[in-house]
Short mmCIF file of C-alpha atoms in Angstrom, two decimals:
data_model
loop_
_atom_site.label_atom_id
_atom_site.label_comp_id
_atom_site.label_asym_id
_atom_site.label_seq_id
_atom_site.Cartn_x
_atom_site.Cartn_y
_atom_site.Cartn_z
CA MET U 1 13.05 -41.99 30.19
CA PHE U 2 14.77 -40.23 33.11
CA PHE U 3 17.41 -41.98 35.25
CA LYS U 4 19.21 -40.89 38.41
CA SER U 5 22.57 -42.13 39.64
CA THR U 6 22.76 -44.13 42.88
CA GLY U 7 25.42 -46.06 44.80
CA GLY U 8 28.82 -45.24 46.27
CA ASN U 9 32.37 -46.51 46.88
CA GLY U 10 33.34 -45.70 43.29
CA GLN U 11 30.39 -47.61 41.80
CA ARG U 12 27.47 -45.67 40.33
CA LYS U 13 24.32 -47.17 38.88
CA LEU U 14 21.49 -45.55 36.93
CA THR U 15 18.08 -46.09 38.44
CA LEU U 16 14.86 -45.41 36.55
CA VAL U 17 12.77 -42.53 37.83
CA PRO U 18 9.18 -43.84 37.96
CA MET U 19 6.51 -41.84 36.16
CA ASP U 20 2.80 -41.29 36.66
CA MET U 21 0.08 -42.46 34.30
CA GLU U 22 0.33 -39.22 32.28
CA GLY U 23 4.14 -39.06 32.20
CA TYR U 24 6.62 -36.98 34.12
CA ASN U 25 5.71 -33.75 35.84
CA GLY U 26 7.67 -31.00 37.51
CA ARG U 27 7.05 -32.24 41.04
CA GLN U 28 8.52 -35.67 40.26
CA LEU U 29 11.62 -34.29 38.59
CA ARG U 30 12.28 -31.81 41.39
CA ALA U 31 12.03 -34.60 43.98
CA ALA U 32 14.26 -36.99 42.00
CA SER U 33 16.94 -34.33 41.42
CA ASN U 34 16.76 -32.94 44.96
CA ASN U 35 15.57 -29.57 43.63
CA GLY U 36 18.20 -29.54 40.89
CA ARG U 37 21.20 -30.53 43.00
CA ASN U 38 21.55 -33.98 41.42
CA VAL U 39 22.03 -34.81 37.76
CA LEU U 40 19.29 -36.58 35.82
CA PHE U 41 20.09 -38.62 32.71
CA ILE U 42 17.86 -38.94 29.66
CA VAL U 43 17.84 -42.25 27.82
CA PRO U 44 15.80 -42.27 24.59
CA LEU U 45 13.55 -45.22 23.96
CA GLN U 46 14.60 -45.36 20.29
CA GLN U 47 18.02 -46.20 18.99
CA GLU U 48 18.07 -42.70 17.48
CA LEU U 49 16.23 -39.87 19.16
CA ASP U 50 13.15 -38.92 17.13
CA THR U 51 12.73 -35.14 17.02
CA GLU U 52 9.74 -35.07 14.65
CA PRO U 53 6.72 -33.34 16.22
CA LEU U 54 3.73 -35.50 17.04
CA PRO U 55 0.64 -35.15 14.85
CA PHE U 56 -2.24 -33.16 16.26
CA ASP U 57 -4.38 -36.30 16.61
CA ALA U 58 -1.73 -38.24 18.57
CA ALA U 59 -2.84 -40.15 21.67
CA GLU U 60 -0.55 -38.02 23.82
CA PHE U 61 -2.82 -35.02 23.14
CA SER U 62 -6.10 -36.85 23.81
CA LYS U 63 -6.63 -35.32 27.26
CA MET U 64 -6.03 -31.74 26.06
CA PRO U 65 -9.06 -29.53 25.29
CA GLN U 66 -9.92 -29.77 21.59
CA VAL U 67 -11.20 -26.90 19.41
CA PRO U 68 -12.09 -26.82 15.69
CA CYS U 69 -10.07 -24.67 13.27
CA HIS U 70 -12.27 -21.98 11.68
CA ILE U 71 -10.40 -22.22 8.35
CA CYS U 72 -10.06 -25.94 7.61
CA GLY U 73 -12.43 -27.40 10.21
CA THR U 74 -9.84 -29.78 11.69
CA THR U 75 -10.04 -30.45 15.43
CA ILE U 76 -6.82 -29.26 17.06
CA PRO U 77 -5.61 -29.24 20.69
CA LEU U 78 -6.15 -25.76 22.08
CA GLN U 79 -2.49 -25.33 23.09
CA LEU U 80 -1.34 -26.20 19.55
CA LEU U 81 -3.84 -24.07 17.64
CA ALA U 82 -1.35 -21.22 17.18
CA LEU U 83 1.18 -23.59 15.56
CA HIS U 84 -1.49 -24.98 13.26
CA ALA U 85 -2.60 -21.49 12.19
CA ASP U 86 0.82 -20.77 10.64
CA SER U 87 0.46 -23.58 8.10
CA CYS U 88 -3.33 -23.79 7.78
CA GLU U 89 -4.83 -23.39 4.33
CA PRO U 90 -8.49 -23.46 3.30
CA PRO U 91 -9.57 -26.72 1.70
CA THR U 92 -9.49 -26.74 -2.08
CA LYS U 93 -11.71 -28.69 -4.37
CA LYS U 94 -9.99 -31.60 -6.02
CA MET U 95 -10.18 -31.43 -9.79
CA THR U 96 -9.30 -35.06 -10.46
CA ASP U 97 -12.44 -35.60 -12.49
CA VAL U 98 -11.46 -33.11 -15.22
CA VAL U 99 -8.50 -33.33 -17.56
CA ILE U 100 -7.59 -30.62 -20.07
CA LEU U 101 -6.38 -32.12 -23.31
CA GLU U 102 -4.29 -30.35 -25.91
CA ASP U 103 -6.72 -30.63 -28.76
CA SER U 104 -7.69 -28.10 -31.39
CA ASP U 105 -11.32 -29.24 -31.26
CA PRO U 106 -13.12 -27.44 -28.43
CA SER U 107 -15.64 -30.27 -28.14
CA HIS U 108 -12.79 -32.58 -27.05
CA ALA U 109 -11.40 -30.19 -24.46
CA LEU U 110 -12.76 -32.21 -21.52
CA GLU U 111 -12.64 -35.91 -20.90
CA GLU U 112 -14.90 -37.81 -18.53
CA LYS U 113 -13.10 -39.98 -16.01
CA GLY U 114 -16.05 -41.39 -14.10
CA PRO U 115 -19.29 -43.07 -15.15
CA ASP U 116 -21.33 -40.94 -12.75
CA MET U 117 -19.80 -37.61 -13.69
CA GLU U 118 -22.37 -34.93 -14.60
CA VAL U 119 -21.49 -32.60 -17.46
CA PRO U 120 -23.11 -29.14 -17.08
CA GLY U 121 -23.89 -28.94 -20.78
CA THR U 122 -23.13 -30.55 -24.12
CA SER U 123 -22.65 -27.48 -26.29
CA SER U 124 -19.20 -26.31 -27.30
CA GLY U 125 -19.97 -22.91 -25.78
CA ASN U 126 -20.32 -24.38 -22.29
CA LEU U 127 -17.16 -26.42 -22.77
CA LEU U 128 -15.22 -23.37 -23.92
CA GLU U 129 -16.49 -21.35 -20.95
CA THR U 130 -15.48 -24.11 -18.54
CA GLN U 131 -12.05 -24.40 -20.16
CA THR U 132 -11.57 -20.62 -19.97
CA ASN U 133 -12.43 -20.60 -16.28
CA LEU U 134 -9.95 -23.41 -15.65
CA TYR U 135 -7.19 -21.57 -17.45
CA SER U 136 -7.98 -18.28 -15.71
CA THR U 137 -7.85 -19.86 -12.26
CA ALA U 138 -4.73 -21.84 -13.11
CA LYS U 139 -2.63 -18.71 -13.64
CA PRO U 140 -3.13 -16.50 -10.56
CA THR U 141 0.49 -15.40 -10.40
CA GLU U 142 1.18 -14.03 -13.88
CA TRP U 143 2.27 -10.79 -12.23
CA LYS U 144 5.23 -12.63 -10.71
CA LYS U 145 6.53 -13.46 -14.18
CA ALA U 146 5.86 -10.05 -15.74
CA LYS U 147 8.88 -8.53 -17.46
CA GLY U 148 8.58 -5.01 -16.09
CA PRO U 149 7.48 -3.65 -12.71
CA ALA U 150 4.73 -1.50 -14.25
CA GLU U 151 3.21 -4.56 -15.91
CA ALA U 152 3.49 -6.52 -12.66
CA ILE U 153 1.59 -3.81 -10.77
CA GLN U 154 -1.08 -3.68 -13.46
CA LEU U 155 -1.61 -7.46 -13.48
CA PHE U 156 -1.56 -7.76 -9.69
CA CYS U 157 -4.10 -4.99 -9.17
CA LYS U 158 -6.23 -6.39 -11.98
CA ASP U 159 -6.30 -9.77 -10.20
CA LEU U 160 -7.29 -8.07 -6.95
CA ARG U 161 -10.11 -6.11 -8.59
CA LYS U 162 -11.28 -9.23 -10.39
CA GLY U 163 -11.44 -11.13 -7.12
CA GLY U 164 -13.50 -8.37 -5.52
CA GLN U 165 -15.85 -7.58 -8.40
CA ASP U 166 -18.66 -9.68 -6.85
CA LEU U 167 -18.33 -8.08 -3.41
CA ARG U 168 -20.46 -5.27 -2.09
CA PRO U 169 -19.11 -1.99 -3.52
CA LEU U 170 -17.41 0.50 -1.25
CA LEU U 171 -19.35 3.77 -1.30
CA LEU U 172 -17.77 7.05 -0.22
CA THR U 173 -19.97 10.13 -0.08
CA LEU U 174 -18.81 13.70 0.47
CA ASP U 175 -20.96 16.79 0.89
CA ALA U 176 -20.18 19.69 -1.42
CA GLU U 177 -21.61 22.12 1.15
CA ASP U 178 -19.16 20.99 3.83
CA GLY U 179 -15.98 22.90 4.39
CA GLU U 180 -12.52 21.44 4.03
CA GLU U 181 -12.59 20.15 7.61
CA GLY U 182 -15.88 18.33 7.03
CA ARG U 183 -14.62 16.63 3.87
CA ASP U 184 -11.38 15.61 5.56
CA SER U 185 -13.34 14.14 8.48
CA ALA U 186 -15.39 12.07 6.03
CA LEU U 187 -12.22 10.72 4.40
CA ILE U 188 -10.70 9.85 7.77
CA CYS U 189 -13.86 8.07 8.95
CA PHE U 190 -14.05 6.04 5.73
CA TYR U 191 -10.45 4.80 5.80
CA LYS U 192 -10.43 4.19 9.54
CA ASP U 193 -13.14 1.53 9.16
CA ARG U 194 -11.66 -1.96 9.38
CA TYR U 195 -12.98 -3.60 6.24
CA ASP U 196 -12.02 -7.14 5.29
CA LYS U 197 -8.90 -7.50 3.16
CA GLN U 198 -10.97 -8.55 0.13
CA GLN U 199 -13.32 -5.58 0.54
CA TRP U 200 -10.64 -3.05 -0.45
CA SER U 201 -10.51 -4.64 -3.93
CA ALA U 202 -14.28 -4.34 -4.35
CA PRO U 203 -15.71 -1.78 -6.80
CA PHE U 204 -15.13 1.73 -5.47
CA LYS U 205 -17.92 4.24 -6.05
CA CYS U 206 -17.83 7.87 -4.99
CA ARG U 207 -20.33 10.68 -5.08
CA ILE U 208 -20.41 14.29 -3.93
CA SER U 209 -23.76 15.44 -2.59
CA GLY U 210 -24.69 18.76 -4.13
CA ASP U 211 -22.51 18.26 -7.21
CA ALA U 212 -23.88 16.93 -10.48
CA ALA U 213 -20.71 15.01 -11.33
CA VAL U 214 -20.93 11.22 -11.39
CA GLY U 215 -18.83 8.36 -12.70
CA VAL U 216 -15.16 7.52 -12.68
CA GLY U 217 -14.15 11.18 -12.65
CA VAL U 218 -15.43 11.57 -9.08
CA THR U 219 -13.49 8.49 -8.01
CA ARG U 220 -10.32 9.91 -9.56
CA HIS U 221 -10.88 13.23 -7.84
CA ILE U 222 -11.32 11.64 -4.39
CA LEU U 223 -8.33 9.29 -4.70
CA SER U 224 -6.19 12.22 -5.78
CA SER U 225 -7.44 14.25 -2.82
CA VAL U 226 -6.67 11.37 -0.45
CA ILE U 227 -3.01 11.15 -1.48
CA HIS U 228 -2.67 14.95 -1.51
CA LYS U 229 -4.06 15.19 2.04
CA LEU U 230 -1.81 12.37 3.14
CA LYS U 231 1.25 14.29 1.97
CA HIS U 232 0.30 17.79 3.08
CA GLY U 233 -2.02 17.22 6.04
CA PHE U 234 -5.70 16.97 6.96
CA LYS U 235 -7.76 19.92 8.13
CA LYS U 236 -8.35 18.21 11.47
CA ASN U 237 -7.48 19.57 14.90
CA LEU U 238 -6.26 16.87 17.28
CA GLY U 239 -5.50 19.32 20.06
CA ASN U 240 -2.15 20.74 19.01
CA ALA U 241 -2.61 22.27 15.55
CA ALA U 242 -5.32 23.16 13.08
CA LEU U 243 -3.60 21.02 10.42
CA THR U 244 -2.78 17.38 11.18
CA THR U 245 0.17 16.11 9.15
CA LEU U 246 1.05 12.43 9.19
CA PHE U 247 4.38 12.90 7.38
CA GLU U 248 6.88 15.71 7.63
CA GLY U 249 10.28 16.61 6.27
CA GLU U 250 11.96 17.78 3.10
CA MET U 251 11.22 16.62 -0.42
CA ASP U 252 12.11 12.92 -0.85
CA HIS U 253 12.93 12.74 2.87
CA ARG U 254 9.44 12.56 4.40
CA VAL U 255 9.21 10.53 7.60
CA PRO U 256 6.28 9.67 9.91
CA THR U 257 5.32 12.34 12.40
CA LEU U 258 6.33 11.56 15.99
CA SER U 259 2.95 12.51 17.42
CA VAL U 260 1.53 10.37 20.23
CA ALA U 261 -2.01 11.54 19.49
CA ILE U 262 -1.77 10.46 15.83
CA LEU U 263 -0.25 7.13 16.86
CA GLU U 264 -2.94 6.40 19.44
CA CYS U 265 -5.67 7.26 16.91
CA ASP U 266 -4.25 4.54 14.61
CA LEU U 267 -3.96 7.06 11.78
CA PHE U 268 -0.85 5.47 10.28
CA SER U 269 -2.81 2.27 9.67
CA MET U 270 -5.33 4.51 7.92
CA ALA U 271 -2.47 5.95 5.85
CA GLY U 272 -1.42 2.45 4.78
CA ARG U 273 -4.97 1.70 3.68
CA MET U 274 -5.08 4.93 1.67
CA ILE U 275 -1.82 4.13 -0.14
CA GLY U 276 -2.82 0.53 -0.88
CA HIS U 277 -6.36 1.43 -1.95
CA SER U 278 -5.10 4.10 -4.34
CA ALA U 279 -2.63 1.63 -5.87
CA ILE U 280 -5.32 -1.04 -6.35
CA HIS U 281 -7.54 1.34 -8.33
CA GLY U 282 -4.72 2.89 -10.36
CA GLY U 283 -4.56 6.12 -8.41
CA PRO U 284 -1.57 8.39 -7.78
CA PRO U 285 1.32 6.91 -5.75
CA PHE U 286 2.65 8.25 -2.48
CA ALA U 287 5.81 10.07 -3.53
CA GLY U 288 8.59 11.63 -1.48
CA LEU U 289 8.90 9.10 1.35
CA SER U 290 12.40 8.65 2.75
CA ALA U 291 14.31 5.76 1.19
CA ALA U 292 15.35 4.54 4.64
CA VAL U 293 11.73 4.52 5.83
CA ILE U 294 10.70 2.59 2.71
CA ASP U 295 13.32 -0.10 3.37
CA ALA U 296 12.35 -0.33 7.04
CA LEU U 297 8.69 -0.55 5.98
CA VAL U 298 9.17 -3.34 3.45
CA TYR U 299 12.05 -5.36 4.91
CA GLY U 300 11.40 -4.67 8.59
CA THR U 301 15.08 -4.45 9.61
CA ARG U 302 17.05 -1.36 10.49
CA GLU U 303 20.32 -2.87 9.26
CA ILE U 304 19.23 -2.65 5.62
CA ALA U 305 17.57 0.74 6.02
CA THR U 306 20.58 2.29 7.78
CA THR U 307 22.61 2.26 4.55
CA LYS U 308 20.18 4.76 2.98
CA LEU U 309 19.95 7.17 5.90
CA SER U 310 20.99 10.78 5.47
CA LEU U 311 20.96 13.84 7.69
CA GLU U 312 18.05 15.26 5.68
CA ASP U 313 15.89 12.43 7.05
CA CYS U 314 16.17 13.92 10.55
CA VAL U 315 13.30 16.40 10.81
CA ASP U 316 14.32 17.98 14.13
CA LEU U 317 16.85 20.64 13.15
CA ASP U 318 18.46 20.71 16.60
CA HIS U 319 19.02 16.96 16.55
CA ARG U 320 20.24 17.14 12.95
CA GLN U 321 22.80 19.79 13.84
CA THR U 322 23.98 17.88 16.91
CA ILE U 323 24.35 14.59 15.03
CA GLY U 324 26.14 16.38 12.20
CA LEU U 325 28.85 17.51 14.62
CA LEU U 326 30.22 13.95 14.57
CA LEU U 327 31.30 14.51 10.97
CA LYS U 328 33.79 17.18 12.08
CA ASP U 329 37.41 16.21 12.58
CA ASP U 330 37.85 18.22 15.77
CA LEU U 331 35.15 18.73 18.38
CA SER U 332 35.08 21.56 20.86
CA ASP U 333 34.07 21.06 24.46
CA GLU U 334 30.68 22.56 23.73
CA ASP U 335 30.16 20.18 20.78
CA SER U 336 31.15 17.17 22.89
CA THR U 337 28.75 18.21 25.62
CA ARG U 338 25.85 18.50 23.17
CA ILE U 339 26.58 15.05 21.75
CA LYS U 340 26.91 13.49 25.22
CA ASN U 341 23.60 14.98 26.34
CA LEU U 342 21.85 13.58 23.27
CA CYS U 343 23.43 10.15 23.81
CA MET U 344 22.28 10.05 27.42
CA GLU U 345 18.80 11.21 26.41
CA TRP U 346 18.48 8.29 23.98
CA TYR U 347 20.38 5.74 26.16
CA LEU U 348 23.20 5.31 23.66
CA PRO U 349 26.96 5.01 24.33
CA VAL U 350 28.42 8.31 25.50
CA LEU U 351 31.09 9.96 23.36
CA THR U 352 34.66 9.43 24.60
CA LYS U 353 38.11 9.82 23.09
CA ASP U 354 38.11 6.19 21.96
CA THR U 355 34.62 6.27 20.47
CA ASN U 356 34.21 5.46 16.79
CA LYS U 357 32.50 8.66 15.67
CA VAL U 358 31.25 7.17 12.40
CA LEU U 359 29.55 4.32 14.25
CA LEU U 360 28.05 6.68 16.82
CA PHE U 361 26.85 8.93 13.99
CA GLN U 362 24.98 6.00 12.42
CA GLN U 363 23.51 4.94 15.77
CA LEU U 364 22.22 8.41 16.59
CA LEU U 365 20.84 9.01 13.10
CA CYS U 366 19.19 5.58 12.98
CA HIS U 367 17.49 6.16 16.32
CA ALA U 368 16.41 9.69 15.37
CA VAL U 369 14.78 8.58 12.10
CA LEU U 370 13.81 4.92 12.52
CA GLY U 371 14.04 4.07 16.20
CA ARG U 372 11.60 6.70 17.42
CA ALA U 373 9.24 6.05 14.47
CA ASN U 374 9.23 2.28 14.87
CA GLU U 375 5.58 2.06 15.99
CA GLN U 376 4.47 4.43 13.22
CA ILE U 377 6.17 2.24 10.60
CA LYS U 378 4.53 -0.87 12.07
CA GLN U 379 1.10 0.73 11.79
CA LEU U 380 1.81 1.81 8.21
CA ARG U 381 2.86 -1.76 7.32
CA LYS U 382 -0.28 -3.12 8.97
CA GLY U 383 -2.49 -0.82 6.88
CA LEU U 384 -0.77 -1.88 3.65
CA LYS U 385 -1.26 -5.55 4.50
CA GLU U 386 -4.96 -5.01 5.18
CA THR U 387 -5.53 -3.83 1.60
CA GLY U 388 -3.95 -6.97 0.09
CA ILE U 389 -1.15 -5.12 -1.75
CA TRP U 390 1.61 -6.51 0.48
CA PRO U 391 2.44 -9.69 -1.56
CA LEU U 392 3.34 -7.45 -4.51
CA LEU U 393 5.95 -5.58 -2.44
CA VAL U 394 7.45 -8.79 -1.05
CA CYS U 395 7.54 -10.89 -4.24
CA ARG U 396 8.39 -8.07 -6.66
CA PRO U 397 10.77 -5.61 -4.94
CA ASP U 398 11.30 -3.89 -8.29
CA THR U 399 7.78 -2.43 -7.98
CA ILE U 400 8.62 -0.52 -4.80
CA PRO U 401 10.13 2.50 -6.65
CA LEU U 402 6.88 2.82 -8.63
CA LEU U 403 4.61 2.60 -5.58
CA PHE U 404 6.85 4.93 -3.53
CA PRO U 405 8.58 7.06 -6.19
CA ARG U 406 10.78 10.11 -5.81
CA GLU U 407 9.13 13.52 -6.21
CA GLN U 408 11.17 14.20 -9.33
CA GLU U 409 9.89 11.03 -10.96
CA VAL U 410 6.22 12.07 -10.71
CA THR U 411 6.75 15.73 -11.58
CA ILE U 412 4.44 16.71 -14.42
CA THR U 413 6.22 18.47 -17.28
CA SER U 414 4.90 20.67 -20.05
CA LYS U 415 6.34 18.36 -22.68
CA ALA U 416 4.46 15.33 -21.35
CA ILE U 417 1.12 17.14 -21.41
CA LEU U 418 1.64 18.68 -24.85
CA GLU U 419 2.53 15.29 -26.33
CA SER U 420 -0.62 13.72 -24.86
CA ILE U 421 -3.09 16.31 -26.17
CA LYS U 422 -5.21 15.38 -29.15
CA TRP U 423 -5.39 18.78 -30.80
CA PRO U 424 -8.78 19.66 -32.36
CA TYR U 425 -7.50 20.54 -35.82
CA SER U 426 -6.12 16.99 -36.17
CA GLU U 427 -9.54 15.43 -35.57
CA LYS U 428 -11.71 14.20 -38.36
CA ARG U 429 -14.60 16.63 -38.88
CA ASP U 430 -18.18 15.37 -38.64
CA ASP U 431 -20.75 17.62 -40.31
CA SER U 432 -23.63 15.85 -38.55
CA ASP U 433 -22.37 16.97 -35.11
CA SER U 434 -23.68 20.45 -34.40
CA ASP U 435 -21.35 20.86 -31.41
CA SER U 436 -18.18 19.87 -33.23
CA ASP U 437 -15.24 22.07 -34.12
CA ASN U 438 -16.54 22.83 -37.62
CA ASP U 439 -18.85 25.43 -36.04
CA VAL U 440 -15.77 27.41 -35.01
CA PRO U 441 -13.51 29.00 -37.64
CA VAL U 442 -10.12 27.39 -38.04
CA GLU U 443 -8.38 30.69 -37.25
CA THR U 444 -10.21 30.95 -33.92
CA VAL U 445 -9.35 27.34 -33.07
CA SER U 446 -5.68 28.04 -33.78
CA VAL U 447 -5.67 31.17 -31.59
CA THR U 448 -7.42 29.42 -28.67
CA THR U 449 -5.22 26.34 -28.78
CA GLY U 450 -2.19 28.61 -29.02
CA PHE U 451 -3.25 30.28 -25.76
CA LEU U 452 -3.48 26.86 -24.09
CA ARG U 453 -0.09 25.81 -25.45
CA THR U 454 1.50 29.01 -24.13
CA PHE U 455 -0.08 28.51 -20.71
CA ILE U 456 1.18 24.92 -20.49
CA GLU U 457 4.70 25.91 -21.55
CA GLN U 458 4.91 28.69 -18.95
CA ALA U 459 3.03 27.05 -16.06
CA SER U 460 4.74 25.73 -12.96
CA SER U 461 4.68 22.09 -11.94
CA ASP U 462 1.92 22.72 -9.38
CA HIS U 463 -0.26 24.49 -11.95
CA LEU U 464 0.28 21.66 -14.42
CA ARG U 465 -0.78 19.16 -11.75
CA GLN U 466 -3.94 21.19 -11.09
CA LEU U 467 -4.61 21.43 -14.83
CA LEU U 468 -4.39 17.67 -15.17
CA LYS U 469 -6.71 17.19 -12.18
CA PHE U 470 -9.20 19.65 -13.70
CA TRP U 471 -8.93 17.84 -17.04
CA ILE U 472 -9.17 14.15 -16.05
CA GLY U 473 -9.78 14.13 -12.28
CA TRP U 474 -6.31 13.22 -11.01
CA GLU U 475 -2.65 13.82 -11.78
CA VAL U 476 -1.97 10.35 -13.23
CA PRO U 477 -0.93 10.79 -16.90
CA VAL U 478 -3.11 9.18 -19.55
CA GLY U 479 -2.45 8.28 -23.15
CA ARG U 480 -4.62 10.90 -24.87
CA LEU U 481 -6.06 14.18 -23.61
CA LYS U 482 -8.99 15.36 -25.70
CA LEU U 483 -9.39 19.07 -26.45
CA GLN U 484 -12.34 20.87 -28.03
CA VAL U 485 -12.92 24.51 -28.93
CA VAL U 486 -16.66 25.18 -28.69
CA LYS U 487 -18.95 28.10 -29.41
CA SER U 488 -19.07 30.57 -26.58
CA ARG U 489 -22.30 31.27 -24.72
CA GLY U 490 -21.03 34.63 -23.54
CA MET U 491 -18.04 36.28 -21.94
CA ASN U 492 -18.77 34.48 -18.64
CA HIS U 493 -18.49 31.07 -20.32
CA LEU U 494 -15.50 29.42 -18.60
CA PRO U 495 -13.59 26.33 -19.75
CA THR U 496 -15.22 23.07 -18.65
CA SER U 497 -14.08 19.47 -18.50
CA SER U 498 -15.56 15.98 -18.71
CA THR U 499 -13.24 14.06 -16.41
CA CYS U 500 -14.70 10.66 -17.27
CA PHE U 501 -13.88 11.16 -20.96
CA GLU U 502 -10.61 13.12 -20.46
CA ARG U 503 -12.10 16.01 -22.46
CA LEU U 504 -11.48 19.75 -22.02
CA ARG U 505 -13.81 22.25 -23.69
CA ILE U 506 -12.64 25.84 -24.21
CA PRO U 507 -15.00 28.56 -25.48
CA ASN U 508 -13.89 30.56 -28.52
CA HIS U 509 -14.43 34.12 -27.23
CA TYR U 510 -10.86 34.75 -25.98
CA LYS U 511 -9.06 37.57 -27.75
CA THR U 512 -6.06 38.03 -25.44
CA TYR U 513 -3.84 35.63 -23.56
CA GLN U 514 -4.33 37.54 -20.28
CA ALA U 515 -8.09 36.93 -20.34
CA PHE U 516 -7.56 33.26 -21.17
CA LYS U 517 -5.03 32.80 -18.36
CA ALA U 518 -7.30 34.50 -15.81
CA ASP U 519 -10.18 32.12 -16.59
CA ILE U 520 -7.94 29.04 -16.60
CA MET U 521 -6.49 29.98 -13.21
CA ALA U 522 -10.02 30.43 -11.86
CA CYS U 523 -10.84 26.92 -13.07
CA LEU U 524 -7.74 25.45 -11.45
CA GLU U 525 -8.64 27.01 -8.10
CA SER U 526 -11.92 25.06 -8.15
CA VAL U 527 -10.17 21.70 -8.52
CA GLU U 528 -10.33 20.78 -4.83
CA SER U 529 -14.08 21.36 -4.52
CA GLY U 530 -15.94 20.66 -7.76
CA PHE U 531 -16.08 19.71 -11.41
CA GLY U 532 -16.76 21.26 -14.76
CA LEU U 533 -19.26 18.85 -16.27
CA VAL U 534 -20.47 15.30 -15.80
#
């Protein structure tokens, strides 16, 4: 209740301010306080002031417009719907009629608690199936308790794919006759579509019109191409360049591009969907992103990300050189002028004799890397959330280095490939298989596999990545790489691969290493456009 003071001659009394039928309003309080000149006193009706919010069905809200919640169906006052949405959860079925007993006999796994309860079957098979479903739905967060980050990612993505296995599959079709620009446009159109969050975990099927390849190998090829394009640019002209790059910078210091056209096209949200979708289906990670950008992306605060900033994160070389001047002990007049001009351009404190140069260095670098890319990072975060991968980053921060690794950590080495190959002379021979290695002399097999070993040992990291993509469809290492030496159908018989089965077939007609290397390099150049075999 509101009171106002009245009286004079040293005696003041509190008089109740009358209210309308619906309570106080602004007009009454302005009149009672003489437009704020007089003091009003609040006297609570309770002995202790109750600060608990009223329930949504309280009588005080009865005259407000009511709307139903689309999630739980509860009728809520329109003005309070936003507050209700923060804590709203879909209704869950109560499982009070079923109790799981710790009993070795499967037939006693369920106990009826009501006389009218219907049991969907009396066989032990039905009971075991019901018990399995109960246990599987009772442990949705095993990934939170996983010992290692790799296991956590595997379990989390497995849960996502399991939840989307009954949804309509996502189908991506590319045309083999299109050029690079046409294929890139198809990828951009697919990932710019705003699918539901659950839809990104649905089965992902890909096909290339005009190419005979089908199966998981095509999916691997497309996911690998998506991440590669995301790192090095799409063949798409947005008005300023023939190649549109979403990220730029040095190795392990990539930052979002400060392009207004890319930002207005919502392409960074598309980039977040690409990264999350690739992670869900076990594809290659997005490597080389700046550590400061990763922290700003996940934690959303510049204070944490500032500690990992470095001059290499600043892409603009002029700005990098100007900011780096603050690390010098003595500044010339020209240096001071350059720093002052940059400070005024970015509305930051101007350099003076009393300025803390280290603090100003951090402020300028933070604005150059994170401040100007704030909207790009927000879009990237939005895209990641839309794929459903965001809870993994928040609840298991130890998985972040695996989802956004350093370039050195994903570099493919000759040793890793050689150790994964299942060499043909170690396989068990099968005389009933007319296409097996026993049709090729052992000496020829040794010479051909020796050529491959030499090529792998001498190849660069980029060539090894292309070899792995030609072999299995993407650059994600697998446990075993199968190798076969087959009978040649002529000198024009090139090596072929079955990406779905991780199998590489090499014809046995090679006599020199130079001829073998020339054919292998020709195969690697076809990685971006086609396949060897189905």
